[in-house]
Tab-separated table of C-alpha atoms and ligand atoms in Angstrom:
chain	number	residue	atom	x	y	z
G	1	ILE	CA	-24.450	36.340	34.142
G	2	VAL	CA	-22.210	33.717	32.753
G	3	ILE	CA	-23.870	30.138	32.397
G	4	HIS	CA	-21.444	27.373	31.690
G	5	LEU	CA	-23.188	24.620	29.486
G	6	GLU	CA	-21.544	21.429	30.632
G	7	SER	CA	-20.420	19.137	27.626
G	8	PHE	CA	-22.576	21.157	25.355
G	9	GLN	CA	-21.724	20.749	21.585
G	10	GLN	CA	-22.828	23.259	18.852
G	11	PHE	CA	-24.560	20.352	16.985
G	12	LEU	CA	-27.222	20.271	19.787
G	13	ILE	CA	-28.439	23.682	18.447
G	14	ASP	CA	-31.570	23.349	16.526
G	15	TYR	CA	-31.181	19.584	16.756
G	16	LYS	CA	-34.293	17.470	16.454
G	17	LEU	CA	-34.054	13.939	17.870
G	18	GLN	CA	-36.223	11.553	15.648
G	19	VAL	CA	-37.568	8.666	17.795
G	20	ASP	CA	-40.463	6.563	16.408
G	21	GLY	CA	-41.110	8.772	13.580
G	22	LYS	CA	-41.574	11.782	15.891
G	23	ASP	CA	-39.220	14.841	16.005
G	24	TYR	CA	-38.004	16.165	19.371
G	25	GLU	CA	-36.333	19.374	19.646
G	26	VAL	CA	-33.649	19.006	22.234
G	27	THR	CA	-32.912	22.534	23.493
G	28	PRO	CA	-35.905	24.828	22.392
G	29	PHE	CA	-35.145	27.519	24.844
G	30	ILE	CA	-31.373	27.912	24.011
G	31	ASN	CA	-32.208	27.862	20.373
G	32	SER	CA	-34.611	30.808	20.843
G	33	ILE	CA	-31.693	32.667	22.584
G	34	TYR	CA	-29.296	31.549	19.662
G	35	HIS	CA	-31.707	33.090	17.048
G	36	SER	CA	-32.715	35.955	19.023
G	37	ASN	CA	-31.582	39.352	17.600
G	38	GLU	CA	-30.756	40.239	21.028
G	39	THR	CA	-27.790	37.834	20.975
G	40	LEU	CA	-24.497	38.042	19.544
G	41	ALA	CA	-24.057	34.209	18.708
G	42	PHE	CA	-20.980	32.358	17.013
G	43	SER	CA	-21.505	29.302	14.680
G	44	ASN	CA	-17.664	28.582	14.306
G	45	PHE	CA	-16.594	28.761	18.098
G	46	PHE	CA	-14.380	25.899	19.205
G	47	HIS	CA	-13.468	24.647	22.576
G	48	GLN	CA	-9.701	24.546	23.151
G	49	VAL	CA	-9.279	22.235	26.287
G	50	LYS	CA	-7.103	19.288	26.914
G	51	SER	CA	-6.994	16.983	30.018
G	52	GLY	CA	-8.172	19.756	32.250
G	53	LYS	CA	-11.690	19.740	30.595
G	54	THR	CA	-14.006	22.028	32.458
G	55	SER	CA	-11.230	23.662	34.407
G	56	ASP	CA	-9.306	24.359	31.271
G	57	ALA	CA	-12.600	25.929	29.714
G	58	GLU	CA	-12.827	28.028	32.675
G	59	THR	CA	-9.136	29.169	32.411
G	60	LEU	CA	-9.602	29.990	28.601
G	61	MET	CA	-12.949	31.817	29.021
G	62	GLU	CA	-11.987	33.979	32.081
G	63	THR	CA	-8.361	34.626	31.700
G	64	SER	CA	-7.809	34.341	27.885
G	65	LEU	CA	-4.777	31.993	28.586
G	66	PHE	CA	-4.690	28.329	27.661
G	67	GLY	CA	-4.651	25.373	29.895
G	68	LEU	CA	-1.590	23.191	29.949
G	69	SER	CA	-0.638	20.621	27.529
G	70	THR	CA	-0.523	18.029	30.218
G	71	GLY	CA	-2.727	18.202	33.423
G	72	SER	CA	-4.956	20.949	34.740
G	73	TYR	CA	-3.645	24.579	34.945
G	74	MET	CA	-6.229	25.145	37.778
G	75	VAL	CA	-4.937	22.263	39.986
G	76	ASN	CA	-1.300	22.820	39.321
G	77	TYR	CA	-1.007	26.504	39.253
G	78	GLY	CA	-4.292	28.137	39.750
G	79	GLY	CA	-4.130	28.520	43.612
G	80	THR	CA	-0.777	30.312	43.531
G	81	ASN	CA	-0.308	32.120	40.232
G	82	THR	CA	-1.071	35.906	39.874
G	83	ALA	CA	-3.956	36.098	37.467
G	84	TYR	CA	-5.798	39.028	35.708
G	85	ALA	CA	-9.221	37.257	35.321
G	86	ALA	CA	-12.505	38.423	34.530
G	87	PRO	CA	-13.894	38.970	38.164
G	88	SER	CA	-10.857	40.994	39.220
G	89	ILE	CA	-10.771	43.163	35.999
G	90	LEU	CA	-14.456	43.838	36.286
G	91	ALA	CA	-14.105	44.745	39.915
G	92	GLN	CA	-11.436	47.184	39.164
G	93	THR	CA	-12.948	48.586	36.059
G	94	GLY	CA	-16.645	48.651	36.863
G	95	ASP	CA	-16.880	47.874	40.535
G	96	TYR	CA	-18.425	44.445	40.105
G	97	THR	CA	-19.042	42.039	42.837
G	98	SER	CA	-18.532	38.330	41.853
G	99	ALA	CA	-19.556	34.811	42.433
G	100	VAL	CA	-19.784	31.301	41.186
G	101	PHE	CA	-22.492	28.759	41.695
G	102	HIS	CA	-21.643	25.162	41.257
G	103	GLY	CA	-23.343	21.950	42.647
G	104	ASN	CA	-20.212	20.212	43.287
G	105	THR	CA	-17.776	20.063	46.175
G	106	GLY	CA	-15.527	23.263	45.986
G	107	SER	CA	-12.326	21.502	46.027
G	108	PHE	CA	-12.894	19.934	42.566
G	109	TRP	CA	-10.341	21.133	40.020
G	110	ASN	CA	-8.890	23.246	42.952
G	111	ARG	CA	-11.716	25.754	42.417
G	112	ASN	CA	-11.700	27.023	45.876
G	113	ASN	CA	-8.196	28.105	45.775
G	114	THR	CA	-8.107	29.307	41.974
G	115	TYR	CA	-11.261	31.225	42.323
G	116	LYS	CA	-9.569	33.457	45.077
G	117	GLN	CA	-6.550	34.086	42.762
G	118	TRP	CA	-9.033	35.122	40.130
G	119	GLY	CA	-10.568	37.558	42.628
G	120	TYR	CA	-14.157	35.858	42.968
G	121	ASN	CA	-15.749	37.355	46.128
G	122	TYR	CA	-17.872	34.381	46.746
G	123	PHE	CA	-18.098	30.692	45.652
G	124	PHE	CA	-21.358	28.821	46.386
G	125	ASP	CA	-20.498	25.159	46.039
G	126	SER	CA	-22.480	22.124	47.210
G	127	SER	CA	-22.359	23.049	50.775
G	128	ALA	CA	-24.503	26.194	50.054
G	129	PHE	CA	-27.345	24.507	48.510
G	130	THR	CA	-30.120	21.855	49.284
G	131	GLU	CA	-28.714	18.545	50.617
G	132	LYS	CA	-27.755	16.305	47.759
G	133	THR	CA	-29.834	13.071	47.709
G	134	ASP	CA	-29.584	10.111	45.282
G	135	GLU	CA	-32.402	11.448	43.464
G	136	ASN	CA	-31.503	15.048	42.886
G	137	SER	CA	-27.815	14.636	42.196
G	138	PHE	CA	-25.029	12.304	40.781
G	139	GLN	CA	-21.346	11.996	41.197
G	140	TYR	CA	-20.647	15.543	39.828
G	141	GLY	CA	-23.057	17.270	42.150
G	142	LEU	CA	-26.568	18.770	42.242
G	143	ASN	CA	-28.803	18.663	39.372
G	144	ASP	CA	-29.095	21.898	37.410
G	145	LYS	CA	-32.957	22.088	38.191
G	146	TYR	CA	-32.161	22.371	41.903
G	147	MET	CA	-28.843	24.374	41.713
G	148	PHE	CA	-30.457	27.367	39.784
G	149	PRO	CA	-33.530	27.950	42.147
G	150	ASP	CA	-31.328	27.274	45.146
G	151	SER	CA	-28.872	29.964	44.040
G	152	ILE	CA	-31.636	32.687	44.120
G	153	LYS	CA	-31.481	33.234	47.824
G	154	TYR	CA	-27.712	34.305	47.345
G	155	LEU	CA	-28.108	36.032	44.171
G	156	GLU	CA	-30.692	38.534	45.187
G	157	GLN	CA	-28.330	39.675	48.050
G	158	MET	CA	-25.464	40.299	45.678
G	159	GLN	CA	-24.148	43.839	45.664
G	160	GLN	CA	-24.889	45.238	42.202
G	161	PRO	CA	-23.363	45.300	39.590
G	162	PHE	CA	-22.423	41.708	39.896
G	163	TYR	CA	-20.581	39.255	37.543
G	164	VAL	CA	-21.700	35.633	38.293
G	165	LYS	CA	-20.822	32.346	36.937
G	166	TYR	CA	-23.210	29.264	36.790
G	167	LEU	CA	-21.434	26.046	36.323
G	168	THR	CA	-24.052	23.403	35.237
G	169	VAL	CA	-23.412	19.678	35.633
G	170	SER	CA	-26.352	17.509	34.763
G	171	ASN	CA	-25.336	17.338	31.128
G	172	HIS	CA	-22.067	15.420	31.912
G	173	TYR	CA	-20.938	12.092	31.048
G	174	PRO	CA	-22.346	9.263	31.418
G	175	TYR	CA	-25.466	11.240	30.751
G	176	THR	CA	-27.450	9.276	33.332
G	177	SER	CA	-27.849	12.061	36.001
G	178	LEU	CA	-31.539	11.993	35.776
G	179	SER	CA	-32.434	8.626	37.060
G	180	GLY	CA	-34.746	9.099	39.816
G	181	ASP	CA	-34.746	12.971	39.419
G	182	GLU	CA	-38.460	14.150	39.914
G	183	LYS	CA	-37.819	17.132	37.610
G	184	GLU	CA	-36.870	15.206	34.560
G	185	GLN	CA	-39.505	15.515	31.889
G	186	GLY	CA	-39.459	12.187	29.907
G	187	PHE	CA	-37.297	13.326	26.931
G	188	PRO	CA	-36.685	10.095	24.794
G	189	LEU	CA	-33.280	8.227	24.695
G	190	ALA	CA	-31.600	8.069	21.161
G	191	GLU	CA	-31.556	4.510	19.749
G	192	THR	CA	-27.955	3.937	18.795
G	193	LYS	CA	-25.799	1.163	19.794
G	194	ASP	CA	-23.951	3.537	22.158
G	195	GLU	CA	-25.493	4.170	25.540
G	196	THR	CA	-23.393	7.324	26.057
G	197	VAL	CA	-24.831	8.907	22.915
G	198	ASN	CA	-28.346	7.661	23.690
G	199	GLY	CA	-28.609	9.524	26.933
G	200	TYR	CA	-26.912	12.795	25.900
G	201	PHE	CA	-30.049	14.471	24.367
G	202	ALA	CA	-32.176	13.874	27.454
G	203	THR	CA	-29.703	15.504	29.650
G	204	ALA	CA	-29.271	18.482	27.287
G	205	ASN	CA	-32.908	18.929	27.243
G	206	TYR	CA	-32.945	18.924	31.057
G	207	LEU	CA	-30.362	21.590	31.140
G	208	ASP	CA	-32.199	23.586	28.538
G	209	SER	CA	-35.379	23.660	30.692
G	210	ALA	CA	-33.311	24.429	33.763
G	211	ILE	CA	-32.136	27.624	32.001
G	212	LYS	CA	-35.515	28.500	30.717
G	213	ASP	CA	-36.871	28.511	34.224
G	214	PHE	CA	-33.971	30.587	35.294
G	215	PHE	CA	-34.560	33.125	32.759
G	216	ASP	CA	-38.093	33.352	33.820
G	217	TYR	CA	-36.968	34.248	37.328
G	218	LEU	CA	-34.712	36.831	35.869
G	219	LYS	CA	-37.560	38.322	33.783
G	220	GLU	CA	-39.896	38.260	36.962
G	221	THR	CA	-37.486	40.116	39.169
G	222	GLY	CA	-36.429	42.556	36.353
G	223	LEU	CA	-32.830	41.371	36.684
G	224	TYR	CA	-33.093	40.306	33.078
G	225	ASP	CA	-33.399	43.903	31.803
G	226	ASN	CA	-30.320	45.011	33.394
G	227	SER	CA	-28.049	42.020	32.645
G	228	ILE	CA	-26.059	40.588	29.908
G	229	ILE	CA	-26.241	36.800	29.827
G	230	VAL	CA	-23.389	34.621	28.365
G	231	MET	CA	-23.706	30.979	27.547
G	232	TYR	CA	-20.928	28.895	26.410
G	233	GLY	CA	-20.266	25.045	26.099
G	234	ASP	CA	-17.185	23.997	27.748
G	235	HIS	CA	-16.121	21.143	25.511
G	236	TYR	CA	-17.377	17.983	23.679
G	237	GLY	CA	-19.799	15.658	25.386
G	238	ILE	CA	-19.287	12.837	22.795
G	239	SER	CA	-15.625	12.045	22.497
G	240	ASP	CA	-13.686	11.429	19.310
G	241	THR	CA	-13.611	7.725	20.082
G	242	ARG	CA	-17.376	7.621	19.993
G	243	SER	CA	-18.391	10.217	17.783
G	244	SER	CA	-18.857	7.999	14.865
G	245	ASN	CA	-21.685	6.667	16.722
G	246	LEU	CA	-23.240	10.006	16.166
G	247	ALA	CA	-22.809	10.049	12.428
G	248	GLU	CA	-26.276	8.578	11.435
G	249	LEU	CA	-28.048	10.914	13.820
G	250	LEU	CA	-26.311	13.696	11.978
G	251	GLY	CA	-27.262	12.355	8.444
G	252	LYS	CA	-23.718	11.116	7.815
G	253	ASN	CA	-22.194	7.706	6.986
G	254	PRO	CA	-20.323	6.346	9.947
G	255	GLU	CA	-18.091	4.365	7.412
G	256	THR	CA	-16.599	7.699	5.782
G	257	TRP	CA	-16.708	9.557	9.281
G	258	SER	CA	-13.346	11.385	9.212
G	259	ASN	CA	-10.980	13.345	11.250
G	260	TYR	CA	-12.562	16.415	9.667
G	261	ASP	CA	-15.952	15.246	11.031
G	262	LYS	CA	-14.269	14.983	14.527
G	263	ALA	CA	-12.821	18.204	14.398
G	264	MET	CA	-15.932	20.018	13.559
G	265	LEU	CA	-17.714	18.371	16.414
G	266	GLN	CA	-15.280	20.432	18.723
G	267	ARG	CA	-17.518	23.424	17.990
G	268	VAL	CA	-19.479	24.651	21.218
G	269	PRO	CA	-21.934	27.445	21.537
G	270	TYR	CA	-20.930	30.969	22.468
G	271	MET	CA	-23.672	33.507	22.889
G	272	ILE	CA	-23.848	36.944	24.321
G	273	HIS	CA	-27.399	37.810	25.083
G	274	ILE	CA	-28.160	41.380	25.647
G	275	PRO	CA	-31.761	42.171	26.430
G	276	GLY	CA	-33.072	45.227	24.717
G	277	TYR	CA	-30.254	45.306	22.079
G	278	THR	CA	-31.471	44.437	18.518
G	279	GLY	CA	-28.160	44.407	16.500
G	280	GLY	CA	-27.541	40.629	17.397
G	281	GLY	CA	-27.080	37.926	14.714
G	282	ILE	CA	-25.142	34.590	14.165
G	283	SER	CA	-21.512	35.465	13.167
G	284	ASN	CA	-19.648	32.794	11.189
G	285	THR	CA	-16.323	34.070	12.437
G	286	PHE	CA	-13.807	31.397	13.481
G	287	GLY	CA	-12.789	31.518	16.964
G	288	GLY	CA	-12.119	29.680	20.261
G	289	GLU	CA	-12.529	30.009	24.005
G	290	VAL	CA	-9.440	32.077	24.319
G	291	ASP	CA	-11.144	34.803	22.352
G	292	ALA	CA	-14.150	35.204	24.729
G	293	LEU	CA	-12.757	37.505	27.376
G	294	PRO	CA	-11.378	40.120	25.019
G	295	THR	CA	-14.666	39.968	23.151
G	296	LEU	CA	-16.768	40.398	26.318
G	297	LEU	CA	-14.537	43.035	27.898
G	298	HIS	CA	-14.760	45.212	24.636
G	299	ILE	CA	-18.536	44.949	24.640
G	300	LEU	CA	-18.331	46.182	28.134
G	301	GLY	CA	-16.141	48.975	27.281
G	302	VAL	CA	-13.001	47.907	28.933
G	303	ASP	CA	-9.733	48.896	27.220
G	304	THR	CA	-7.604	45.537	26.967
G	305	SER	CA	-4.625	46.925	25.208
G	306	SER	CA	-2.209	46.503	28.157
G	307	TYR	CA	-3.535	43.084	29.214
G	308	ILE	CA	-1.694	39.930	28.492
G	309	GLN	CA	-4.386	37.824	26.841
G	310	MET	CA	-3.782	35.372	24.082
G	311	GLY	CA	-7.216	35.803	22.441
G	312	GLN	CA	-8.653	38.257	19.964
G	313	ASP	CA	-11.956	40.142	19.926
G	314	LEU	CA	-14.306	38.001	17.714
G	315	LEU	CA	-16.131	41.055	16.689
G	316	SER	CA	-12.872	42.794	15.389
G	317	PRO	CA	-12.586	43.054	11.646
G	318	ASP	CA	-8.776	42.404	12.380
G	319	ASN	CA	-9.439	39.162	13.798
G	320	LYS	CA	-6.978	36.560	12.285
G	321	GLN	CA	-9.471	33.640	12.794
G	322	ILE	CA	-6.824	30.986	13.519
G	323	VAL	CA	-8.033	28.561	16.240
G	324	ALA	CA	-5.552	26.568	17.991
G	325	PHE	CA	-6.312	23.077	19.429
G	326	ARG	CA	-4.296	22.495	22.672
G	327	THR	CA	-2.828	19.337	20.854
G	328	SER	CA	0.169	20.480	19.000
G	329	GLY	CA	-0.258	20.906	15.258
G	330	GLN	CA	-3.947	20.870	15.357
G	331	TYR	CA	-5.975	23.802	14.226
G	332	VAL	CA	-8.859	25.237	12.353
G	333	THR	CA	-9.124	28.349	10.206
G	334	PRO	CA	-11.912	29.284	7.636
G	335	GLN	CA	-9.678	27.576	4.910
G	336	TYR	CA	-7.768	24.658	6.691
G	337	THR	CA	-8.503	22.167	9.355
G	338	SER	CA	-5.540	20.188	10.733
G	339	TYR	CA	-6.683	17.396	12.936
G	340	SER	CA	-4.996	13.969	14.135
G	341	GLY	CA	-2.228	14.432	11.375
G	342	ARG	CA	-4.433	15.183	8.575
G	343	LEU	CA	-5.259	18.359	6.570
G	344	TYR	CA	-8.551	19.291	5.372
G	345	ASN	CA	-10.408	22.006	3.392
G	346	THR	CA	-12.522	23.442	5.985
G	347	GLN	CA	-15.308	24.586	3.536
G	348	THR	CA	-15.666	21.291	1.843
G	349	GLY	CA	-14.299	18.749	4.227
G	350	GLU	CA	-12.223	17.274	1.619
G	351	GLU	CA	-8.708	16.002	2.648
G	352	ILE	CA	-5.840	17.732	1.135
G	353	THR	CA	-3.314	14.888	0.531
G	354	ASN	CA	-1.049	16.749	-1.936
G	355	PRO	CA	-0.755	20.386	-1.009
G	356	ASP	CA	0.441	22.794	-3.472
G	357	GLU	CA	3.133	25.324	-2.769
G	358	THR	CA	0.657	28.057	-1.486
G	359	THR	CA	-1.018	25.665	0.461
G	360	LYS	CA	2.197	24.333	2.177
G	361	LYS	CA	3.250	28.151	2.844
G	362	ASP	CA	-0.064	29.107	4.216
G	363	ASN	CA	-0.038	26.108	6.632
G	364	GLU	CA	3.397	26.689	7.636
G	365	ALA	CA	2.524	30.282	8.738
G	366	ILE	CA	-0.672	29.123	10.592
G	367	ARG	CA	1.373	26.206	12.363
G	368	LYS	CA	3.900	28.898	13.613
G	369	ALA	CA	1.054	31.399	14.789
G	370	VAL	CA	-0.587	28.562	16.775
G	371	ALA	CA	2.701	27.209	18.259
G	372	THR	CA	3.708	30.819	19.247
G	373	GLN	CA	0.373	31.382	20.790
G	374	LEU	CA	0.633	28.256	22.928
G	375	SER	CA	4.148	28.646	23.818
G	376	MET	CA	3.643	32.268	24.922
G	377	SER	CA	0.621	31.121	27.041
G	378	ASP	CA	2.749	28.265	28.605
G	379	ALA	CA	5.536	30.483	29.482
G	380	VAL	CA	3.084	32.803	31.320
G	381	GLN	CA	1.286	29.952	33.113
G	382	THR	CA	4.135	27.718	34.171
G	383	GLY	CA	6.557	30.571	35.096
G	384	ASP	CA	3.816	32.570	36.928
G	385	LEU	CA	4.968	35.588	34.808
G	386	LEU	CA	2.081	37.801	35.494
G	387	ARG	CA	3.625	38.362	38.908
G	388	PHE	CA	6.120	40.485	37.119
G	389	TYR	CA	3.523	42.492	35.103
G	390	THR	CA	0.744	44.779	36.104
G	391	PRO	CA	-1.591	45.931	33.369
G	392	ASN	CA	-2.602	49.694	33.362
G	393	GLY	CA	-5.002	50.662	36.138
G	394	LEU	CA	-5.085	47.024	37.523
G	395	LYS	CA	-3.636	45.673	40.887
G	396	PRO	CA	-3.053	41.946	41.604
G	397	VAL	CA	-5.673	40.362	43.673
G	398	ASP	CA	-4.882	40.077	47.360
G	399	SER	CA	-6.437	36.695	47.927
G	400	SER	CA	-5.801	36.913	51.771
G	401	THR	CA	-8.841	39.019	51.875
G	402	ILE	CA	-11.120	36.433	50.341
G	403	SER	CA	-12.485	33.575	52.400
G	404	TYR	CA	-14.559	30.494	51.352
K	501	GP9	C1	-17.313	19.027	37.994
K	501	GP9	C2	-17.668	19.428	36.670
K	501	GP9	C3	-17.145	18.427	35.610
K	501	GP9	O1	-17.314	19.982	39.048
K	501	GP9	O2	-17.157	20.807	36.394
K	501	GP9	O3	-15.885	18.604	35.244
K	501	GP9	P1	-15.285	17.940	33.736
K	501	GP9	O4	-15.523	16.464	34.214
K	501	GP9	O5	-16.165	18.160	32.811
K	501	GP9	O6	-13.927	18.414	33.727
K	502	MN	MN1	-16.990	19.980	31.539
């Protein structure tokens, strides 16, 4: 069960918003999952999306290929390209049935066509749920506290084992989806000069509570004990142009807010929650969304050695820990951060203005690795190259057998 946490940044984890001298924990339930020893959690996991936003995150997470440098891969190629995505791989290696639940119209980001190419058997979009009203929804669809309970009548009919994805929406810009929503719980607004920043915590808190309720349902029905639950944040919620307005809330000085701070804010949660497993913990390995699929498949015991995937297993000791942003020349490694034309020491946040020879050489090598990873991904995506290559043991999806 994969839960896509809309616009959810890593800094929300364990964050307490202070209003009128009182502390309000924003996402208590997600925090408890993050810290559980039944969870493999990552503290340096970065989103890698560009203008395809949510659709880029979906592409990265489920195919281990990047979105495009301009526009959305799902919109431009998703409906026609041959793909070996999570649902298709799991159907063929583990007999999984698959579905997506999302409270927006199915054609948004060309999902209805792309999901067929990815092998999703079912797609439950807004037409499958309670009618949207002004109170329970906003421009991006049905609010999370309606979508999750509404999905259950479908979920309980799914052939097991299943691979399902929930795309949440309530924590989406402009963070005002809760006005009129009866299930909102009065979480306070922040008090900065930026309305967008102010609303972000209340919608994140609402998402947290929707997920807690969903977990309660999973536990009641016993599905929980037989499932792995993955959660990830798709991309930033507060953009670089606004993020200095977060500085004070994060105990930083808005005057000295730097490109380094902006880069670090591109971290999003990635958690693999395995009920009954006790070897979890928080890994500081640096990685990104492109690494999620190989990591998950290896946990599930799938041999990915013949698959065309750009990511690396985050749990592998051989992981290179080079995180490419989709904007060229931008990257993060445990040592260096290159963002908006400036280079920083990742550990200290200090800018490197006069790099020595070793630093220059190191960064040239990183730049090359990043450029290669992106250009290989672009070649596959824009040339539809997977139509010429069938990984061992897999067949391409016949999307004509899927209808929604
Ligand atoms: C809409 C939702 C939002 O269906 O997934 O997409 P975004 O604006 O974040 O790309
Ligand atoms: Mn999104």
